[in-house]
mmCIF file of C-alpha atoms in Angstrom:
data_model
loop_
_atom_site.group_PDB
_atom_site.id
_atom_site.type_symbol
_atom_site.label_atom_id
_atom_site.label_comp_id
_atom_site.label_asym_id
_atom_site.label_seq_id
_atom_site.Cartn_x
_atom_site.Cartn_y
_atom_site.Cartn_z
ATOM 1 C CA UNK U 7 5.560 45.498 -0.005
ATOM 2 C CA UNK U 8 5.552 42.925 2.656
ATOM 3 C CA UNK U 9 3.383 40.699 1.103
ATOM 4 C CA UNK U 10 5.444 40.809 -2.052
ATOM 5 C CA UNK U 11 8.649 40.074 0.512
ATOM 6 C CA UNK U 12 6.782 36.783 1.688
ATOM 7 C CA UNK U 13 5.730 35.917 -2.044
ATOM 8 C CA UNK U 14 9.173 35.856 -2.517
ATOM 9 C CA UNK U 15 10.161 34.073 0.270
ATOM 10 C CA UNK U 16 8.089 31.783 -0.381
ATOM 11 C CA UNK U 17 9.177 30.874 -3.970
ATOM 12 C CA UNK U 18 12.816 30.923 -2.249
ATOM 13 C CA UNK U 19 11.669 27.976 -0.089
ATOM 14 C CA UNK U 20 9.857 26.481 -2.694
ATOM 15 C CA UNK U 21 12.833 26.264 -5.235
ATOM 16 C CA UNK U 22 14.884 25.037 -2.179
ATOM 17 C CA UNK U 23 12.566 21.899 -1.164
ATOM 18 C CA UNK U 24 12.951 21.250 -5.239
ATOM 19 C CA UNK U 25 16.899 20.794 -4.947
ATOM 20 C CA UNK U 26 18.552 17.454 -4.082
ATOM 21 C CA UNK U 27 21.617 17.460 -2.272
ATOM 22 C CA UNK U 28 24.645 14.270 -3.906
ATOM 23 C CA UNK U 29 27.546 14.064 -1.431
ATOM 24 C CA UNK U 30 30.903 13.200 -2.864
ATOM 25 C CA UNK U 31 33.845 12.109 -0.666
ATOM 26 C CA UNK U 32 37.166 12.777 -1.630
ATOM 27 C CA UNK U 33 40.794 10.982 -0.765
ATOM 28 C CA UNK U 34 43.240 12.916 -1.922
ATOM 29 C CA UNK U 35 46.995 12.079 -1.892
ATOM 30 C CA UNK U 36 48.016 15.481 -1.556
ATOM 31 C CA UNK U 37 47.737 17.299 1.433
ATOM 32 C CA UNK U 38 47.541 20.739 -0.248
ATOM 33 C CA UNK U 39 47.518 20.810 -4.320
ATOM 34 C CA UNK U 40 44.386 18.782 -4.749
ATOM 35 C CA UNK U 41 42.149 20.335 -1.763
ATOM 36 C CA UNK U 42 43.357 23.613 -2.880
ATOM 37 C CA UNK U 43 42.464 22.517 -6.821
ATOM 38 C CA UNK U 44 39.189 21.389 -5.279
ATOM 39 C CA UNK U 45 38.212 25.086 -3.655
ATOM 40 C CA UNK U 46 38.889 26.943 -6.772
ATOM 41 C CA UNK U 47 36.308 24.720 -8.585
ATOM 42 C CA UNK U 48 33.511 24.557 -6.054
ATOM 43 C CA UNK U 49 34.097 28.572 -5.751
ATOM 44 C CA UNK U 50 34.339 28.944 -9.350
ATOM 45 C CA UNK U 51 32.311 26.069 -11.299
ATOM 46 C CA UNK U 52 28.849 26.384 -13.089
ATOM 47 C CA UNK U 53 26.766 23.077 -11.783
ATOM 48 C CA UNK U 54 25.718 21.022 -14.702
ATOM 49 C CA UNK U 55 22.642 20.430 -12.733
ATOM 50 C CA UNK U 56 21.382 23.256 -11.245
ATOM 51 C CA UNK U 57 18.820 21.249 -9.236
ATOM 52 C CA UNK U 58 21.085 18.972 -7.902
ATOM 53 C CA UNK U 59 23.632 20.803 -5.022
ATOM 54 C CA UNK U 60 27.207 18.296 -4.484
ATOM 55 C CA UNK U 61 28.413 18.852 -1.079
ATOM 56 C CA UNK U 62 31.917 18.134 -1.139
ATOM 57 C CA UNK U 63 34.109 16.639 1.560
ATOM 58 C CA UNK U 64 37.516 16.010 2.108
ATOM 59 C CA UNK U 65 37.576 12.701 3.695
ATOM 60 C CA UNK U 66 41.233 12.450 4.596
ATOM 61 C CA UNK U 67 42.155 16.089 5.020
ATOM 62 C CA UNK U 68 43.512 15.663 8.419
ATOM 63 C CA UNK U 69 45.279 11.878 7.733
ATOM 64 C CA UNK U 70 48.854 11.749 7.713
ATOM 65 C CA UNK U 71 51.541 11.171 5.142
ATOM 66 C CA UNK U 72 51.955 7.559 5.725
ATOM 67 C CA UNK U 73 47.808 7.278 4.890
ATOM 68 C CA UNK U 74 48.083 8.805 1.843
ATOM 69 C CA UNK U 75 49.869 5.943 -0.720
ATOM 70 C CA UNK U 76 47.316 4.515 -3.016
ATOM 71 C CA UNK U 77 46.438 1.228 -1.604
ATOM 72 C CA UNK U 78 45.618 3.264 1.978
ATOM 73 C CA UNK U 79 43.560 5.355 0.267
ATOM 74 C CA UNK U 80 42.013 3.117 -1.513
ATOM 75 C CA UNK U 81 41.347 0.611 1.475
ATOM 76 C CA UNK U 82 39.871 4.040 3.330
ATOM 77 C CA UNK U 83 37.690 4.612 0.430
ATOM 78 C CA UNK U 84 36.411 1.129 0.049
ATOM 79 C CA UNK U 85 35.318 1.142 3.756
ATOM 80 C CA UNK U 86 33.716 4.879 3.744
ATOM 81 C CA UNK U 87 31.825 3.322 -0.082
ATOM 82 C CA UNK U 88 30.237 0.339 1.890
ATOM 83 C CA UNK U 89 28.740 2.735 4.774
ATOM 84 C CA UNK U 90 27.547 5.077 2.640
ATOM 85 C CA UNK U 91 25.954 3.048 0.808
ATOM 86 C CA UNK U 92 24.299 0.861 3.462
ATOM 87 C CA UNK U 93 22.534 4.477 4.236
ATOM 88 C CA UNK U 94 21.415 5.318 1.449
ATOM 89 C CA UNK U 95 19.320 1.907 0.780
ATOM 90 C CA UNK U 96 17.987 2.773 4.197
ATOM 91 C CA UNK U 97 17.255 6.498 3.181
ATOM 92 C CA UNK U 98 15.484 5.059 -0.370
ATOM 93 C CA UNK U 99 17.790 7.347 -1.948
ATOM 94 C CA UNK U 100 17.612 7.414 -5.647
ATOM 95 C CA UNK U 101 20.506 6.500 -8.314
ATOM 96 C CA UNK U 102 20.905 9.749 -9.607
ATOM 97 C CA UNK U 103 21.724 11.330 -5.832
ATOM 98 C CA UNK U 104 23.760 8.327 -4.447
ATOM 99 C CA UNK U 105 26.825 8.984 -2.438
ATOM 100 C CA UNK U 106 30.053 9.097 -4.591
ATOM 101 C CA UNK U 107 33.526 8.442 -3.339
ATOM 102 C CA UNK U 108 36.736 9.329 -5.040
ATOM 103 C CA UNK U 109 40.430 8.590 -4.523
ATOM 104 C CA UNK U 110 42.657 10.814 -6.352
ATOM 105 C CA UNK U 111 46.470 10.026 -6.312
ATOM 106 C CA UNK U 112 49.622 9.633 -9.055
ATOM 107 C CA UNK U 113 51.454 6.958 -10.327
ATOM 108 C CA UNK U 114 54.869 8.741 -9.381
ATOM 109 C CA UNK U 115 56.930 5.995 -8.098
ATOM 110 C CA UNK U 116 54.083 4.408 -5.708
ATOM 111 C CA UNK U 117 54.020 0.261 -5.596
ATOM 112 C CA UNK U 118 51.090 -1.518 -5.656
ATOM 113 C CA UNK U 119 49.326 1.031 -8.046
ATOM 114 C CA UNK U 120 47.328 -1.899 -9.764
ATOM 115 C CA UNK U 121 45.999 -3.560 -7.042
ATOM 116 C CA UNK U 122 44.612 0.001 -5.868
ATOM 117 C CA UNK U 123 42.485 0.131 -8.992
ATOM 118 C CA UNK U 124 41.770 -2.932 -8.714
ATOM 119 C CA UNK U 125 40.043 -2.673 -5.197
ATOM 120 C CA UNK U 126 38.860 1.020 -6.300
ATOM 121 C CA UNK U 127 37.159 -1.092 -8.847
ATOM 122 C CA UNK U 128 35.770 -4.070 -6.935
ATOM 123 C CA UNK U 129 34.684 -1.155 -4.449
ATOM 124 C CA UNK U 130 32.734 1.460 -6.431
ATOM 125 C CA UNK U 131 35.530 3.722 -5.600
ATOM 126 C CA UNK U 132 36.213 6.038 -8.180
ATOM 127 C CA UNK U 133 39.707 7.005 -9.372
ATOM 128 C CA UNK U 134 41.021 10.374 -11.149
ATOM 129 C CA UNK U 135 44.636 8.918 -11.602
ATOM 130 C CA UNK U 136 47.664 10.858 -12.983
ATOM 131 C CA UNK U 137 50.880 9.563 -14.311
ATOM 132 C CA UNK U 138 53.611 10.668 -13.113
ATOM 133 C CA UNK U 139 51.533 13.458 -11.036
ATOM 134 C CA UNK U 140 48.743 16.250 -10.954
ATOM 135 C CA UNK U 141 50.918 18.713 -12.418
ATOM 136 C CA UNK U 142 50.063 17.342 -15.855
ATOM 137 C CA UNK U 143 46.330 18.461 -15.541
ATOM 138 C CA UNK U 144 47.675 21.412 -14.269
ATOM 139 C CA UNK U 145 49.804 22.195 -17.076
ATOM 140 C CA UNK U 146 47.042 20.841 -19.368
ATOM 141 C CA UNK U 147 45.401 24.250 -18.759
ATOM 142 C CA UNK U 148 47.862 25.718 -20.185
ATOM 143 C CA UNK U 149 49.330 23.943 -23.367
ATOM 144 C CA UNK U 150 49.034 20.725 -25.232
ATOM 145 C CA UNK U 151 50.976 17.592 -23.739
ATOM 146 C CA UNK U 152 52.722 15.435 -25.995
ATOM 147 C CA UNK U 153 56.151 13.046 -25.687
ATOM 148 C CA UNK U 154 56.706 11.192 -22.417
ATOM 149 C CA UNK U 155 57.642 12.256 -18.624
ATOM 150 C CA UNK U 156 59.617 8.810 -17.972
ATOM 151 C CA UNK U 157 57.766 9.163 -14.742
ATOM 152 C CA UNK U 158 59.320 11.994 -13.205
ATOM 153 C CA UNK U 159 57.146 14.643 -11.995
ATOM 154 C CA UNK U 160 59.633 17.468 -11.899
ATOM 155 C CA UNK U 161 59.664 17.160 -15.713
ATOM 156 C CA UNK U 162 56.160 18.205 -15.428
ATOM 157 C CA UNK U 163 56.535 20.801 -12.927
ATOM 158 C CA UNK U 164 59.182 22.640 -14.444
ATOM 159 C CA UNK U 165 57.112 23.429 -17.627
ATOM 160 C CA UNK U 166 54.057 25.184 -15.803
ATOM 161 C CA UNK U 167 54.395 28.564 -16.557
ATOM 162 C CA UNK U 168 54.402 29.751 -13.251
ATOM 163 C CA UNK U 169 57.054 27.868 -12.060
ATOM 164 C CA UNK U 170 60.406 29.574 -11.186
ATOM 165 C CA UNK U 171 63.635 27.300 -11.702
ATOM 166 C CA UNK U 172 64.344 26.188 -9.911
ATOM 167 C CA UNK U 173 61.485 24.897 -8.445
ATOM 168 C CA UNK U 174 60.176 26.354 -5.140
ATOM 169 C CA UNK U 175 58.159 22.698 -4.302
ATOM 170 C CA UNK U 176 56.893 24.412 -1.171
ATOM 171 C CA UNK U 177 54.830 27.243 -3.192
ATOM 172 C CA UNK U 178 53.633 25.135 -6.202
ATOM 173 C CA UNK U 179 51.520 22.669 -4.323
ATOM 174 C CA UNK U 180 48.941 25.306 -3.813
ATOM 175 C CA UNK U 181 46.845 26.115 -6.709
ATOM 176 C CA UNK U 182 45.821 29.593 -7.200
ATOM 177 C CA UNK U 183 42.591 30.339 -8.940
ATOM 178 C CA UNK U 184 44.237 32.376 -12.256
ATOM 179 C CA UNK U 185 46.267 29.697 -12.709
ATOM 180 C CA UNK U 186 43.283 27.368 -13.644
ATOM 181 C CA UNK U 187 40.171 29.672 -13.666
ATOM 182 C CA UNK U 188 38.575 29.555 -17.494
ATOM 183 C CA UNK U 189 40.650 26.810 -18.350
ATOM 184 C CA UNK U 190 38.871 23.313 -17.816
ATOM 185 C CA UNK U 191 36.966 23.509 -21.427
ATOM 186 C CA UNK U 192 40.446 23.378 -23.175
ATOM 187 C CA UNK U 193 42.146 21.128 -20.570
ATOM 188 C CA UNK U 194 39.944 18.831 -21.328
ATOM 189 C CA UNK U 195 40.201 18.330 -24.753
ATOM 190 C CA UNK U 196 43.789 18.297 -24.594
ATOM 191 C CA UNK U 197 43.378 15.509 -21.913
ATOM 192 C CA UNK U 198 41.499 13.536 -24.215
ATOM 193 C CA UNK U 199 43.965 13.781 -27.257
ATOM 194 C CA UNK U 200 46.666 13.271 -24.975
ATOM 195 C CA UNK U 201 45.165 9.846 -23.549
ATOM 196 C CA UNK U 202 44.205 9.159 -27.439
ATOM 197 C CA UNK U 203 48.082 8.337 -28.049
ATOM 198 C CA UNK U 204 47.949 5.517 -25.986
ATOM 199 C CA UNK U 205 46.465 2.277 -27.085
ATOM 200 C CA UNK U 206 43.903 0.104 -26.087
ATOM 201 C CA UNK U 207 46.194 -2.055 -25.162
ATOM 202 C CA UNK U 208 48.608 -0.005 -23.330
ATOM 203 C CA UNK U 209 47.727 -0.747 -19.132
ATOM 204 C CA UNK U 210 46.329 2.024 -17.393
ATOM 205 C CA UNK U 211 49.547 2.333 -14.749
ATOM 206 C CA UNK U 212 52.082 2.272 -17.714
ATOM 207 C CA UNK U 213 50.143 5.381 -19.599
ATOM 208 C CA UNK U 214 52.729 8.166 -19.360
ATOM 209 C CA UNK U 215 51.264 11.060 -19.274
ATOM 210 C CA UNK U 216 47.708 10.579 -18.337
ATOM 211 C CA UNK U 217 45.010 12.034 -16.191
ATOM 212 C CA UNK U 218 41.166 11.923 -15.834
ATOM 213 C CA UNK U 219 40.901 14.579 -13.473
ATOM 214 C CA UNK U 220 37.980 16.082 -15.789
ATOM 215 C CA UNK U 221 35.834 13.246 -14.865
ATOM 216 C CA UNK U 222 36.390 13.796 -11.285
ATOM 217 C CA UNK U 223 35.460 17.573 -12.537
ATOM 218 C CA UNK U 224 31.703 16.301 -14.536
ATOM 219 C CA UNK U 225 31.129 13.407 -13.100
ATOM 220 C CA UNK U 226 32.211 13.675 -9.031
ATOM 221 C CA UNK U 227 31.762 17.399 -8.482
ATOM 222 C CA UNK U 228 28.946 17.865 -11.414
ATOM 223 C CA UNK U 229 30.719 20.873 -12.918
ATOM 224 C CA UNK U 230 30.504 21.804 -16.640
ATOM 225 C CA UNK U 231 33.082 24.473 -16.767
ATOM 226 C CA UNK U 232 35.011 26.742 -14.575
#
């Protein structure tokens, strides 16, 4: 029996050794919907890569309000980008387990929105951008989007199903897991049809509604489904 135990130890530490570990950074505007979105995934996501572990940090969860608009974030994000990736030349670290680092924020009535991108761009900052607000990926999980917002997020907030109205805006920042949990597979797709109605040539900031949170999902937090 014991030498079966340290077989299997051994294999543990052996598949361990094999996994490589990708840290992602995260800006969030919110100071509780998207950290709390961000929980229920890591707790609940299957890994697209099952040799690859994301550790996940909140690089702004203890910044104030007046730090969270865009172009702070953004700025932030640019800075944290350039150190990271100063040390991972130095650590030889290979493409596929660089350091990521995301902003995610909402068009809502925020100035300076393209100029943000713009840097994000410039930066290798990634951006998971909403317009007017998060609540439409939320409510993607639920039904299909279609029409326009005008920009106003309570539009958006007062069609999630779980929303009383009138809207208690303290209690439907958090996210709770059943209100997302087995839903990313069809939010998706109805994120995709949604940003099909806009054109080419329609500008990102003028896209109402819109969202890319899933590629924040696949691409930032390497989740497949949840």
């Amino acid at each position: 029996m014991a030498r079966t135990r340290g077989k299997d130890a051994l294999g543990q530490a052996k598949q361990h050794r094999g996994r490589r570990r990708r840290v992602v950074h995260v800006f969030t505007e919110g100071k509780v919907t998207e950290p709390s979105y961000i929980e229920i995934v890591k707790e609940h996501g299957v890994q697209s890569d099952p040799a690859t572990t994301v550790e996940v940090r909140i690089a702004n969860a203890s910044a104030p309000g007046s730090h969270r608009k865009p172009l702070k974030l953004v700025e932030a994000a640019v800075r944290l980008m350039r150190d990271e990736m100063r040390q991972a030349k130095r650590s030889g670290l290979d493409k596929k387990h660089l350091p990521q680092v995301w902003c995610l924020f909402d068009r809502d009535e925020h100035e300076g929105i393209e100029t943000a991108l713009k840097q994000a761009r410039e930066g290798d900052v990634r951006v998971a951008f909403s317009h007017p607000c998060f609540e439409v990926w939320r409510l993607l999980h639920h039904k299909t989007v279609t029409g326009t917002f005008d920009g106003v997020c309570g539009q958006v907030t007062t069609r999630l199903p779980f929303a009383r109205v009138p809207v208690d805006s303290a209690n439907i920042k958090l996210v709770l897991p059943h209100q997302v949990t087995g839903g990313f597979q069809d939010a998706r797709k109805r994120a995709l049809q949604m940003i099909a109605q806009h054109g080419d040539h329609v500008a990102l900031v003028n896209r109402d509604p819109y969202t890319n949170v899933h590629e924040f999902v696949e691409q930032g937090l390497g989740i497949a489904s949840y």
